[in-house]
Amino acid sequence: MNLGDFISDPKSLELIERTSEYARHFFEREGTHGFSHVERVFNLCLHIGKEEGADLEVLALASLLHDVARPLESAGKVEDHAAEGARIARHFLRSIGYPEEKAEAVAHAIGAHRFSRGPEPRTLEAKILSDADKLDAIGAIGVARVFMYSGEHGRSIEDSLAHFEEKILKLRDLMYTETAKRLAEERHRFTVEFIERIRREMEGEI
């Protein structure tokens, strides 16, 4: 993806690059919620944000910083990575002189991106970040991430399929923006087809 197709201001591009470098150092290893997930959410946010008329700078920063506290939550050091991530983002953006109002917009989007708990996203940018994070959990990438997680935690194929039913297949109906709803339809369809196929293979039908 050519970032210049979305953001042309050199100062914004420099800020985004600086934020990307800052965010990257929180991730010591790859995995289900590694920095590759952050990069995919970033790409989705820009594509959706351009379609929806969002503030792409705020959205870019929020997407890059949205999971910086995820490793801390995984290590049991914080209870909620979204809330802690919002705090970290505020501190970082204030330290580099980013305007307070825009820093708060970034922090709100991060704090509200987690669909499984509040607060509800109030701004367009927050809704897009939440949508992008959910989109990365369905489709081909979503399938890969479910089984990556299962490998990390010793979960069986059957347990993985149960996770699809309990969580992943519900995400399509939780999208906020029209662009994300459209993207979710195709990803959802692929996920359903994959589940049907793997169950038939497990039963020896094909």
Tab-separated table of C-alpha atoms in Angstrom:
chain	number	residue	atom	x	y	z
A	1	MET	CA	0.000	0.000	0.000
A	2	ASN	CA	1.277	3.452	-0.904
A	3	LEU	CA	0.602	5.676	2.106
A	4	GLY	CA	0.915	8.733	-0.129
A	5	ASP	CA	-2.310	7.702	-1.876
A	6	PHE	CA	-4.122	8.407	1.383
A	7	ILE	CA	-2.122	11.122	3.120
A	8	SER	CA	-0.106	13.688	1.200
A	9	ASP	CA	1.011	16.115	3.905
A	10	PRO	CA	4.748	15.531	4.616
A	11	LYS	CA	4.365	16.416	8.307
A	12	SER	CA	1.580	13.882	8.712
A	13	LEU	CA	3.627	11.225	6.943
A	14	GLU	CA	6.591	11.931	9.206
A	15	LEU	CA	4.361	11.761	12.287
A	16	ILE	CA	2.866	8.454	11.174
A	17	GLU	CA	6.309	6.963	10.560
A	18	ARG	CA	7.496	8.123	13.983
A	19	THR	CA	4.402	6.645	15.617
A	20	SER	CA	4.864	3.355	13.757
A	21	GLU	CA	8.426	3.069	15.044
A	22	TYR	CA	7.258	3.857	18.578
A	23	ALA	CA	4.433	1.320	18.441
A	24	ARG	CA	6.601	-1.426	16.984
A	25	HIS	CA	8.905	-1.564	20.016
A	26	PHE	CA	6.035	-2.814	22.214
A	27	PHE	CA	5.912	-6.079	20.267
A	28	GLU	CA	8.792	-8.404	21.073
A	29	ARG	CA	7.425	-11.299	19.055
A	30	GLU	CA	4.878	-12.099	16.393
A	31	GLY	CA	1.664	-13.975	17.020
A	32	THR	CA	-2.081	-13.535	16.865
A	33	HIS	CA	-1.767	-9.965	18.112
A	34	GLY	CA	1.699	-9.159	16.813
A	35	PHE	CA	2.680	-6.068	14.874
A	36	SER	CA	1.574	-7.670	11.593
A	37	HIS	CA	-1.993	-7.477	12.982
A	38	VAL	CA	-1.430	-3.778	13.698
A	39	GLU	CA	-0.227	-3.205	10.131
A	40	ARG	CA	-3.275	-4.944	8.651
A	41	VAL	CA	-5.631	-2.917	10.850
A	42	PHE	CA	-3.752	0.225	9.788
A	43	ASN	CA	-4.272	-0.644	6.106
A	44	LEU	CA	-7.947	-1.422	6.637
A	45	CYS	CA	-8.463	1.818	8.551
A	46	LEU	CA	-7.040	3.918	5.745
A	47	HIS	CA	-9.107	2.183	3.078
A	48	ILE	CA	-12.318	2.423	5.111
A	49	GLY	CA	-11.513	5.915	6.345
A	50	LYS	CA	-10.991	7.220	2.820
A	51	GLU	CA	-14.376	5.815	1.769
A	52	GLU	CA	-16.135	7.148	4.858
A	53	GLY	CA	-14.514	10.604	4.915
A	54	ALA	CA	-12.677	10.197	8.222
A	55	ASP	CA	-9.716	12.136	9.622
A	56	LEU	CA	-7.038	9.842	8.214
A	57	GLU	CA	-4.242	11.194	10.392
A	58	VAL	CA	-6.143	10.515	13.612
A	59	LEU	CA	-7.166	7.122	12.266
A	60	ALA	CA	-3.625	6.199	11.245
A	61	LEU	CA	-2.221	7.071	14.663
A	62	ALA	CA	-5.016	5.285	16.520
A	63	SER	CA	-4.614	2.120	14.469
A	64	LEU	CA	-0.841	2.021	14.971
A	65	LEU	CA	-1.199	2.480	18.738
A	66	HIS	CA	-4.393	0.497	19.368
A	67	ASP	CA	-2.709	-2.690	20.611
A	68	VAL	CA	0.474	-1.354	22.241
A	69	ALA	CA	-0.762	-2.608	25.618
A	70	ARG	CA	-1.890	-6.021	24.352
A	71	PRO	CA	1.426	-7.669	25.350
A	72	LEU	CA	1.004	-6.180	28.835
A	73	GLU	CA	-2.486	-7.665	29.126
A	74	SER	CA	-1.234	-11.034	27.872
A	75	ALA	CA	1.461	-10.954	30.565
A	76	GLY	CA	-1.142	-10.169	33.238
A	77	LYS	CA	0.303	-6.708	33.913
A	78	VAL	CA	-2.851	-4.771	32.968
A	79	GLU	CA	-6.515	-5.741	32.957
A	80	ASP	CA	-7.669	-3.950	29.813
A	81	HIS	CA	-5.256	-3.308	26.950
A	82	ALA	CA	-7.625	-0.810	25.307
A	83	ALA	CA	-7.780	1.475	28.337
A	84	GLU	CA	-4.052	1.173	28.965
A	85	GLY	CA	-3.319	1.684	25.280
A	86	ALA	CA	-5.325	4.925	25.338
A	87	ARG	CA	-3.246	6.121	28.301
A	88	ILE	CA	0.032	5.237	26.560
A	89	ALA	CA	-1.118	6.976	23.366
A	90	ARG	CA	-2.025	10.166	25.234
A	91	HIS	CA	1.362	10.250	26.927
A	92	PHE	CA	3.271	9.649	23.690
A	93	LEU	CA	1.325	12.173	21.623
A	94	ARG	CA	1.549	14.866	24.298
A	95	SER	CA	5.295	14.253	24.584
A	96	ILE	CA	5.781	15.086	20.907
A	97	GLY	CA	3.521	18.151	20.989
A	98	TYR	CA	0.527	16.725	19.166
A	99	PRO	CA	-2.586	18.937	19.538
A	100	GLU	CA	-4.557	17.989	22.663
A	101	GLU	CA	-7.918	17.723	20.909
A	102	LYS	CA	-6.559	15.357	18.280
A	103	ALA	CA	-4.642	13.353	20.882
A	104	GLU	CA	-7.916	12.844	22.744
A	105	ALA	CA	-9.582	11.712	19.516
A	106	VAL	CA	-6.832	9.128	19.050
A	107	ALA	CA	-7.102	7.997	22.679
A	108	HIS	CA	-10.886	7.657	22.487
A	109	ALA	CA	-10.653	5.495	19.378
A	110	ILE	CA	-8.147	3.213	21.092
A	111	GLY	CA	-10.127	3.023	24.315
A	112	ALA	CA	-13.320	2.130	22.446
A	113	HIS	CA	-11.968	-0.303	19.847
A	114	ARG	CA	-12.646	-3.469	21.818
A	115	PHE	CA	-16.055	-4.797	20.814
A	116	SER	CA	-16.359	-7.154	23.793
A	117	ARG	CA	-16.458	-4.336	26.346
A	118	GLY	CA	-17.184	-0.594	26.517
A	119	PRO	CA	-17.047	2.244	26.026
A	120	GLU	CA	-19.012	2.580	22.795
A	121	PRO	CA	-17.150	4.370	19.995
A	122	ARG	CA	-18.584	7.888	19.624
A	123	THR	CA	-16.600	9.214	16.666
A	124	LEU	CA	-16.325	8.058	13.077
A	125	GLU	CA	-12.634	7.312	13.582
A	126	ALA	CA	-13.375	5.183	16.651
A	127	LYS	CA	-16.048	3.244	14.776
A	128	ILE	CA	-13.691	2.610	11.861
A	129	LEU	CA	-10.911	1.364	14.136
A	130	SER	CA	-13.348	-0.998	15.850
A	131	ASP	CA	-14.573	-2.222	12.458
A	132	ALA	CA	-11.053	-2.753	11.120
A	133	ASP	CA	-10.021	-4.689	14.221
A	134	LYS	CA	-13.048	-6.965	13.804
A	135	LEU	CA	-12.490	-7.385	10.066
A	136	ASP	CA	-9.018	-8.752	10.768
A	137	ALA	CA	-10.670	-11.572	12.718
A	138	ILE	CA	-12.762	-12.877	9.809
A	139	GLY	CA	-12.008	-14.083	6.300
A	140	ALA	CA	-8.812	-15.878	5.322
A	141	ILE	CA	-6.734	-13.839	7.775
A	142	GLY	CA	-9.251	-14.558	10.510
A	143	VAL	CA	-9.051	-18.295	9.876
A	144	ALA	CA	-5.250	-18.149	9.995
A	145	ARG	CA	-5.328	-16.175	13.241
A	146	VAL	CA	-7.748	-18.567	14.955
A	147	PHE	CA	-5.486	-21.524	14.276
A	148	MET	CA	-2.373	-19.533	15.126
A	149	TYR	CA	-3.961	-18.771	18.496
A	150	SER	CA	-4.904	-22.418	18.903
A	151	GLY	CA	-1.311	-23.441	18.274
A	152	GLU	CA	-0.105	-20.910	20.819
A	153	HIS	CA	-2.502	-22.225	23.466
A	154	GLY	CA	-2.734	-25.942	22.686
A	155	ARG	CA	-6.343	-25.754	21.524
A	156	SER	CA	-7.826	-28.542	19.385
A	157	ILE	CA	-9.441	-28.175	15.965
A	158	GLU	CA	-12.855	-28.788	17.542
A	159	ASP	CA	-12.214	-26.087	20.129
A	160	SER	CA	-11.172	-23.756	17.322
A	161	LEU	CA	-14.388	-24.435	15.425
A	162	ALA	CA	-16.380	-23.742	18.569
A	163	HIS	CA	-14.613	-20.355	18.777
A	164	PHE	CA	-15.772	-19.575	15.247
A	165	GLU	CA	-19.354	-20.288	16.256
A	166	GLU	CA	-19.186	-18.439	19.564
A	167	LYS	CA	-17.402	-15.288	18.358
A	168	ILE	CA	-16.065	-15.000	14.823
A	169	LEU	CA	-19.315	-15.629	12.933
A	170	LYS	CA	-21.041	-12.903	14.960
A	171	LEU	CA	-18.640	-10.145	13.933
A	172	ARG	CA	-20.247	-9.414	10.564
A	173	ASP	CA	-23.322	-8.044	12.296
A	174	LEU	CA	-21.331	-5.792	14.648
A	175	MET	CA	-19.869	-3.450	12.025
A	176	TYR	CA	-20.611	0.259	12.310
A	177	THR	CA	-19.718	1.682	8.886
A	178	GLU	CA	-21.234	0.842	5.526
A	179	THR	CA	-17.804	0.209	4.010
A	180	ALA	CA	-16.920	-2.296	6.732
A	181	LYS	CA	-20.297	-4.001	6.403
A	182	ARG	CA	-19.601	-4.528	2.717
A	183	LEU	CA	-16.110	-5.924	3.371
A	184	ALA	CA	-17.430	-8.121	6.171
A	185	GLU	CA	-19.946	-9.858	3.895
A	186	GLU	CA	-17.251	-11.399	1.687
A	187	ARG	CA	-15.005	-12.291	4.616
A	188	HIS	CA	-17.931	-13.840	6.478
A	189	ARG	CA	-18.905	-15.896	3.437
A	190	PHE	CA	-15.367	-17.273	3.134
A	191	THR	CA	-15.308	-18.154	6.841
A	192	VAL	CA	-18.608	-20.019	6.626
A	193	GLU	CA	-17.416	-21.965	3.586
A	194	PHE	CA	-14.171	-22.862	5.351
A	195	ILE	CA	-15.993	-24.133	8.452
A	196	GLU	CA	-18.352	-26.227	6.336
A	197	ARG	CA	-15.431	-27.669	4.373
A	198	ILE	CA	-13.266	-28.542	7.379
A	199	ARG	CA	-16.192	-30.223	9.150
A	200	ARG	CA	-16.869	-32.369	6.090
A	201	GLU	CA	-13.206	-33.316	5.897
A	202	MET	CA	-13.165	-34.211	9.593
A	203	GLU	CA	-16.156	-36.493	9.049
A	204	GLY	CA	-14.468	-38.141	6.062
A	205	GLU	CA	-16.941	-36.913	3.478
A	206	ILE	CA	-14.272	-35.374	1.231
